[in-house]
Amino acid sequence: MNIFRFAGDMTHLASVLVLLLKIHTIKSCAGISLKTQELYALVFATRYLDLFTDYISLYNTLMKLIFLGSSFSIVWYIRYHKIVRRSYDKDQDTFRHYFLVLPCLLLALLINEKFTFREVMWTFSLYLEAVAILPQLVLLQRTRNIDNLTGQYVFLLGAYRALYILNWIYRYFTEPHYVHWITWISGLVQTLLYADFFYYYFQSWKNNVKLELPA
Amino acid sequence: SQSKFPKDEL
């Protein structure tokens, strides 16, 4: 464990907590894409298959449980909670996220480090996570006034993977034979998808104006 | 070898 990865995990945790805070306290999911949340639930479900078979550390197991629990409960809240679901804008959240799942699965079957079920599922989760934010970014462009919590959520979600990139660079230079091209390229693509969001988020913070993405 | 389980990163 290095400071970059720990900071990344904490940033990821913070993004989840911000979202749970928003949904649980003000009982609203305005501006939040259910599709991105469903994709993330699938990402964690396919990435943490070794949750019960391999024990790495208490930290590792705890964080996996938090990410799995939070992502599935957020999907439940938006789909079934009688108050929260009313604020879900299904007419705007129209990204065909199923069109993301299949290509990622096919790609994972073609390009992976080892052709085993667990390895292919793990690779699938990496590819899917790289594109999981797309429905949310599309929804943000359609949502005129983005509330602070939603903006913070997306920012933290993007920042965590950027910190992971620093972690991979650090591990590459400090650990012999630490080479994971699939992880690195997926993480880089994922972070680059946030590039324009980061730009507008920074501009709104610098000029102290409401965050708005150009249509 | 490159790929190994369990993966130590989240």
mmCIF file of C-alpha atoms in Angstrom:
data_model
loop_
_atom_site.group_PDB
_atom_site.id
_atom_site.type_symbol
_atom_site.label_atom_id
_atom_site.label_comp_id
_atom_site.label_asym_id
_atom_site.label_seq_id
_atom_site.Cartn_x
_atom_site.Cartn_y
_atom_site.Cartn_z
ATOM 1 C CA MET A 1 0.000 0.000 0.000
ATOM 2 C CA ASN A 2 1.263 3.470 -0.886
ATOM 3 C CA ILE A 3 -0.035 6.944 -0.175
ATOM 4 C CA PHE A 4 -1.392 7.373 -3.712
ATOM 5 C CA ARG A 5 -3.466 4.196 -3.547
ATOM 6 C CA PHE A 6 -4.676 4.957 -0.028
ATOM 7 C CA ALA A 7 -5.629 8.495 -1.088
ATOM 8 C CA GLY A 8 -7.360 6.994 -4.110
ATOM 9 C CA ASP A 9 -9.354 4.551 -1.999
ATOM 10 C CA MET A 10 -10.329 7.301 0.443
ATOM 11 C CA THR A 11 -11.392 9.557 -2.450
ATOM 12 C CA HIS A 12 -13.443 6.719 -3.887
ATOM 13 C CA LEU A 13 -14.985 6.117 -0.472
ATOM 14 C CA ALA A 14 -15.722 9.838 -0.166
ATOM 15 C CA SER A 15 -17.531 9.841 -3.517
ATOM 16 C CA VAL A 16 -19.733 6.977 -2.348
ATOM 17 C CA LEU A 17 -20.432 8.688 0.973
ATOM 18 C CA VAL A 18 -21.315 11.982 -0.756
ATOM 19 C CA LEU A 19 -23.804 10.147 -2.944
ATOM 20 C CA LEU A 20 -25.297 8.199 -0.030
ATOM 21 C CA LEU A 21 -25.479 11.448 1.953
ATOM 22 C CA LYS A 22 -27.366 13.146 -0.864
ATOM 23 C CA ILE A 23 -29.789 10.280 -1.410
ATOM 24 C CA HIS A 24 -30.291 9.349 2.238
ATOM 25 C CA THR A 25 -30.602 12.826 3.779
ATOM 26 C CA ILE A 26 -32.385 14.952 1.182
ATOM 27 C CA LYS A 27 -34.073 11.830 -0.292
ATOM 28 C CA SER A 28 -33.239 13.039 -3.779
ATOM 29 C CA CYS A 29 -31.328 11.544 -6.682
ATOM 30 C CA ALA A 30 -31.809 14.525 -8.999
ATOM 31 C CA GLY A 31 -29.035 14.652 -11.548
ATOM 32 C CA ILE A 32 -27.808 11.146 -10.693
ATOM 33 C CA SER A 33 -27.747 8.539 -13.466
ATOM 34 C CA LEU A 34 -29.252 5.233 -12.355
ATOM 35 C CA LYS A 35 -27.503 3.630 -15.322
ATOM 36 C CA THR A 36 -24.068 4.619 -14.082
ATOM 37 C CA GLN A 37 -24.986 3.298 -10.642
ATOM 38 C CA GLU A 38 -26.107 -0.018 -12.125
ATOM 39 C CA LEU A 39 -22.909 -0.276 -14.149
ATOM 40 C CA TYR A 40 -20.849 0.371 -11.025
ATOM 41 C CA ALA A 41 -22.760 -2.295 -9.095
ATOM 42 C CA LEU A 42 -21.889 -4.715 -11.917
ATOM 43 C CA VAL A 43 -18.247 -3.534 -11.846
ATOM 44 C CA PHE A 44 -17.918 -4.369 -8.151
ATOM 45 C CA ALA A 45 -19.869 -7.626 -8.456
ATOM 46 C CA THR A 46 -17.494 -8.891 -11.162
ATOM 47 C CA ARG A 47 -14.344 -7.471 -9.621
ATOM 48 C CA TYR A 48 -14.781 -8.749 -6.069
ATOM 49 C CA LEU A 49 -15.543 -12.384 -6.897
ATOM 50 C CA ASP A 50 -12.598 -13.321 -4.682
ATOM 51 C CA LEU A 51 -14.199 -11.613 -1.700
ATOM 52 C CA PHE A 52 -14.976 -14.891 0.067
ATOM 53 C CA THR A 53 -12.220 -17.041 -1.401
ATOM 54 C CA ASP A 54 -9.112 -14.956 -0.760
ATOM 55 C CA TYR A 55 -8.321 -12.916 2.318
ATOM 56 C CA ILE A 56 -5.795 -10.145 1.737
ATOM 57 C CA SER A 57 -6.351 -7.809 4.681
ATOM 58 C CA LEU A 58 -9.122 -6.479 6.863
ATOM 59 C CA TYR A 59 -8.861 -3.199 4.997
ATOM 60 C CA ASN A 60 -9.261 -4.913 1.621
ATOM 61 C CA THR A 61 -12.254 -6.970 2.716
ATOM 62 C CA LEU A 62 -13.894 -4.029 4.495
ATOM 63 C CA MET A 63 -13.551 -1.711 1.514
ATOM 64 C CA LYS A 64 -14.928 -4.349 -0.849
ATOM 65 C CA LEU A 65 -17.972 -4.799 1.372
ATOM 66 C CA ILE A 66 -18.490 -1.026 1.545
ATOM 67 C CA PHE A 67 -18.260 -0.579 -2.223
ATOM 68 C CA LEU A 68 -20.517 -3.565 -2.925
ATOM 69 C CA GLY A 69 -23.031 -2.614 -0.252
ATOM 70 C CA SER A 70 -23.188 1.060 -1.166
ATOM 71 C CA SER A 71 -23.445 0.556 -4.926
ATOM 72 C CA PHE A 72 -26.277 -1.965 -4.646
ATOM 73 C CA SER A 73 -28.123 0.067 -2.018
ATOM 74 C CA ILE A 74 -27.885 3.198 -4.178
ATOM 75 C CA VAL A 75 -29.417 1.267 -7.082
ATOM 76 C CA TRP A 76 -32.137 0.005 -4.718
ATOM 77 C CA TYR A 77 -32.819 3.553 -3.414
ATOM 78 C CA ILE A 78 -33.208 5.041 -6.897
ATOM 79 C CA ARG A 79 -35.273 2.138 -8.209
ATOM 80 C CA TYR A 80 -37.558 1.320 -5.308
ATOM 81 C CA HIS A 81 -37.493 3.906 -2.518
ATOM 82 C CA LYS A 82 -40.914 5.566 -2.692
ATOM 83 C CA ILE A 83 -39.571 9.114 -2.201
ATOM 84 C CA VAL A 84 -36.151 8.933 -3.862
ATOM 85 C CA ARG A 85 -37.467 7.313 -7.029
ATOM 86 C CA ARG A 86 -39.726 10.315 -7.662
ATOM 87 C CA SER A 87 -36.673 12.524 -8.199
ATOM 88 C CA TYR A 88 -35.132 10.147 -10.722
ATOM 89 C CA ASP A 89 -35.281 11.713 -14.178
ATOM 90 C CA LYS A 90 -35.709 8.614 -16.344
ATOM 91 C CA ASP A 91 -36.578 10.676 -19.428
ATOM 92 C CA GLN A 92 -33.146 12.287 -19.320
ATOM 93 C CA ASP A 93 -31.166 9.239 -18.194
ATOM 94 C CA THR A 94 -31.463 7.503 -21.551
ATOM 95 C CA PHE A 95 -27.923 6.277 -22.270
ATOM 96 C CA ARG A 96 -28.103 2.707 -23.609
ATOM 97 C CA HIS A 97 -25.739 1.335 -20.984
ATOM 98 C CA TYR A 98 -26.416 -2.243 -22.092
ATOM 99 C CA PHE A 99 -24.484 -1.317 -25.248
ATOM 100 C CA LEU A 100 -21.481 -0.796 -22.992
ATOM 101 C CA VAL A 101 -21.697 -4.145 -21.208
ATOM 102 C CA LEU A 102 -21.475 -6.453 -24.197
ATOM 103 C CA PRO A 103 -18.452 -4.837 -25.925
ATOM 104 C CA CYS A 104 -16.606 -4.800 -22.591
ATOM 105 C CA LEU A 105 -17.378 -8.487 -22.100
ATOM 106 C CA LEU A 106 -16.261 -9.352 -25.639
ATOM 107 C CA LEU A 107 -13.091 -7.299 -25.205
ATOM 108 C CA ALA A 108 -12.385 -9.037 -21.891
ATOM 109 C CA LEU A 109 -12.739 -12.402 -23.617
ATOM 110 C CA LEU A 110 -10.269 -11.294 -26.279
ATOM 111 C CA ILE A 111 -7.772 -9.235 -24.307
ATOM 112 C CA ASN A 112 -6.955 -10.517 -20.839
ATOM 113 C CA GLU A 113 -3.938 -11.608 -18.826
ATOM 114 C CA LYS A 114 -5.135 -15.187 -18.479
ATOM 115 C CA PHE A 115 -8.165 -16.923 -19.945
ATOM 116 C CA THR A 116 -9.811 -18.073 -16.735
ATOM 117 C CA PHE A 117 -13.301 -17.193 -15.526
ATOM 118 C CA ARG A 118 -12.093 -15.035 -12.644
ATOM 119 C CA GLU A 119 -9.463 -13.274 -14.724
ATOM 120 C CA VAL A 120 -11.919 -12.553 -17.573
ATOM 121 C CA MET A 121 -14.533 -11.279 -15.081
ATOM 122 C CA TRP A 122 -11.910 -9.113 -13.407
ATOM 123 C CA THR A 123 -10.762 -7.722 -16.787
ATOM 124 C CA PHE A 124 -14.401 -7.124 -17.757
ATOM 125 C CA SER A 125 -14.851 -5.097 -14.566
ATOM 126 C CA LEU A 126 -11.863 -2.926 -15.503
ATOM 127 C CA TYR A 127 -13.156 -2.201 -18.999
ATOM 128 C CA LEU A 128 -16.675 -1.574 -17.724
ATOM 129 C CA GLU A 129 -15.513 0.784 -15.010
ATOM 130 C CA ALA A 130 -13.626 2.812 -17.612
ATOM 131 C CA VAL A 131 -16.892 3.628 -19.421
ATOM 132 C CA ALA A 132 -19.377 3.405 -16.529
ATOM 133 C CA ILE A 133 -19.360 7.175 -16.023
ATOM 134 C CA LEU A 134 -20.641 7.909 -19.556
ATOM 135 C CA PRO A 135 -24.380 7.828 -18.733
ATOM 136 C CA GLN A 136 -23.702 10.165 -15.804
ATOM 137 C CA LEU A 137 -21.686 12.626 -17.907
ATOM 138 C CA VAL A 138 -24.383 12.635 -20.605
ATOM 139 C CA LEU A 139 -27.029 13.274 -17.938
ATOM 140 C CA LEU A 140 -24.979 16.144 -16.499
ATOM 141 C CA GLN A 141 -24.884 17.823 -19.904
ATOM 142 C CA ARG A 142 -28.663 17.601 -20.064
ATOM 143 C CA THR A 143 -29.213 18.701 -16.494
ATOM 144 C CA ARG A 144 -29.022 22.468 -16.534
ATOM 145 C CA ASN A 145 -28.232 23.297 -12.929
ATOM 146 C CA ILE A 146 -25.980 20.656 -11.393
ATOM 147 C CA ASP A 147 -26.268 20.687 -7.600
ATOM 148 C CA ASN A 148 -23.092 20.778 -5.527
ATOM 149 C CA LEU A 149 -23.325 17.254 -4.150
ATOM 150 C CA THR A 150 -23.712 15.761 -7.616
ATOM 151 C CA GLY A 151 -20.752 17.791 -8.890
ATOM 152 C CA GLN A 152 -18.635 16.733 -5.909
ATOM 153 C CA TYR A 153 -19.654 13.119 -6.392
ATOM 154 C CA VAL A 154 -18.517 13.043 -10.028
ATOM 155 C CA PHE A 155 -15.338 14.959 -9.242
ATOM 156 C CA LEU A 156 -14.325 12.555 -6.452
ATOM 157 C CA LEU A 157 -15.188 9.546 -8.607
ATOM 158 C CA GLY A 158 -12.883 10.822 -11.344
ATOM 159 C CA ALA A 159 -10.151 11.902 -8.948
ATOM 160 C CA TYR A 160 -9.865 8.455 -7.324
ATOM 161 C CA ARG A 161 -8.763 6.815 -10.580
ATOM 162 C CA ALA A 162 -6.332 9.655 -11.294
ATOM 163 C CA LEU A 163 -4.729 8.922 -7.902
ATOM 164 C CA TYR A 164 -4.611 5.234 -8.836
ATOM 165 C CA ILE A 165 -2.566 6.190 -11.905
ATOM 166 C CA LEU A 166 -0.014 7.817 -9.593
ATOM 167 C CA ASN A 167 -0.106 4.596 -7.546
ATOM 168 C CA TRP A 168 0.666 2.511 -10.664
ATOM 169 C CA ILE A 169 3.540 4.803 -11.601
ATOM 170 C CA TYR A 170 4.908 4.544 -8.052
ATOM 171 C CA ARG A 171 4.586 0.734 -8.040
ATOM 172 C CA TYR A 172 6.169 0.461 -11.482
ATOM 173 C CA PHE A 173 9.276 2.220 -10.186
ATOM 174 C CA THR A 174 9.407 0.536 -6.799
ATOM 175 C CA GLU A 175 8.322 -3.033 -7.502
ATOM 176 C CA PRO A 176 10.226 -5.207 -9.986
ATOM 177 C CA HIS A 177 8.069 -6.813 -12.679
ATOM 178 C CA TYR A 178 5.053 -4.754 -11.721
ATOM 179 C CA VAL A 179 3.513 -4.386 -15.191
ATOM 180 C CA HIS A 180 -0.251 -4.405 -15.796
ATOM 181 C CA TRP A 181 -0.960 -2.819 -19.161
ATOM 182 C CA ILE A 182 -4.664 -3.728 -19.148
ATOM 183 C CA THR A 183 -5.207 -2.054 -15.785
ATOM 184 C CA TRP A 184 -3.134 0.955 -16.730
ATOM 185 C CA ILE A 185 -4.739 1.629 -20.104
ATOM 186 C CA SER A 186 -8.271 1.116 -18.725
ATOM 187 C CA GLY A 187 -7.506 3.482 -15.836
ATOM 188 C CA LEU A 188 -6.051 6.072 -18.194
ATOM 189 C CA VAL A 189 -9.061 5.949 -20.533
ATOM 190 C CA GLN A 190 -11.369 6.215 -17.530
ATOM 191 C CA THR A 191 -9.577 9.296 -16.221
ATOM 192 C CA LEU A 192 -9.409 10.955 -19.641
ATOM 193 C CA LEU A 193 -13.202 10.671 -19.956
ATOM 194 C CA TYR A 194 -13.415 13.065 -17.009
ATOM 195 C CA ALA A 195 -11.028 15.574 -18.607
ATOM 196 C CA ASP A 196 -13.674 18.042 -19.791
ATOM 197 C CA PHE A 197 -15.692 17.619 -16.600
ATOM 198 C CA PHE A 198 -12.574 18.423 -14.534
ATOM 199 C CA TYR A 199 -11.997 21.498 -16.691
ATOM 200 C CA TYR A 200 -15.513 22.898 -16.189
ATOM 201 C CA TYR A 201 -15.520 21.849 -12.522
ATOM 202 C CA PHE A 202 -12.272 23.735 -11.940
ATOM 203 C CA GLN A 203 -13.534 26.770 -13.871
ATOM 204 C CA SER A 204 -16.738 26.888 -11.782
ATOM 205 C CA TRP A 205 -14.674 26.580 -8.607
ATOM 206 C CA LYS A 206 -12.168 29.272 -9.709
ATOM 207 C CA ASN A 207 -14.818 31.753 -10.887
ATOM 208 C CA ASN A 208 -17.128 30.765 -8.050
ATOM 209 C CA VAL A 209 -20.022 30.153 -10.419
ATOM 210 C CA LYS A 210 -22.544 27.325 -10.749
ATOM 211 C CA LEU A 211 -21.129 24.240 -12.481
ATOM 212 C CA GLU A 212 -22.559 23.898 -15.982
ATOM 213 C CA LEU A 213 -21.429 21.608 -18.787
ATOM 214 C CA PRO A 214 -21.921 22.851 -22.360
ATOM 215 C CA ALA A 215 -24.645 20.930 -24.183
ATOM 216 C CA SER B 1 3.830 -14.060 -14.078
ATOM 217 C CA GLN B 2 1.742 -11.026 -14.693
ATOM 218 C CA SER B 3 -1.735 -12.083 -13.769
ATOM 219 C CA LYS B 4 -2.189 -13.366 -10.292
ATOM 220 C CA PHE B 5 -5.061 -13.768 -7.906
ATOM 221 C CA PRO B 6 -5.962 -12.443 -5.447
ATOM 222 C CA LYS B 7 -5.566 -8.926 -6.732
ATOM 223 C CA ASP B 8 -4.292 -6.698 -3.976
ATOM 224 C CA GLU B 9 -5.861 -3.506 -5.387
ATOM 225 C CA LEU B 10 -9.541 -2.631 -5.053
#
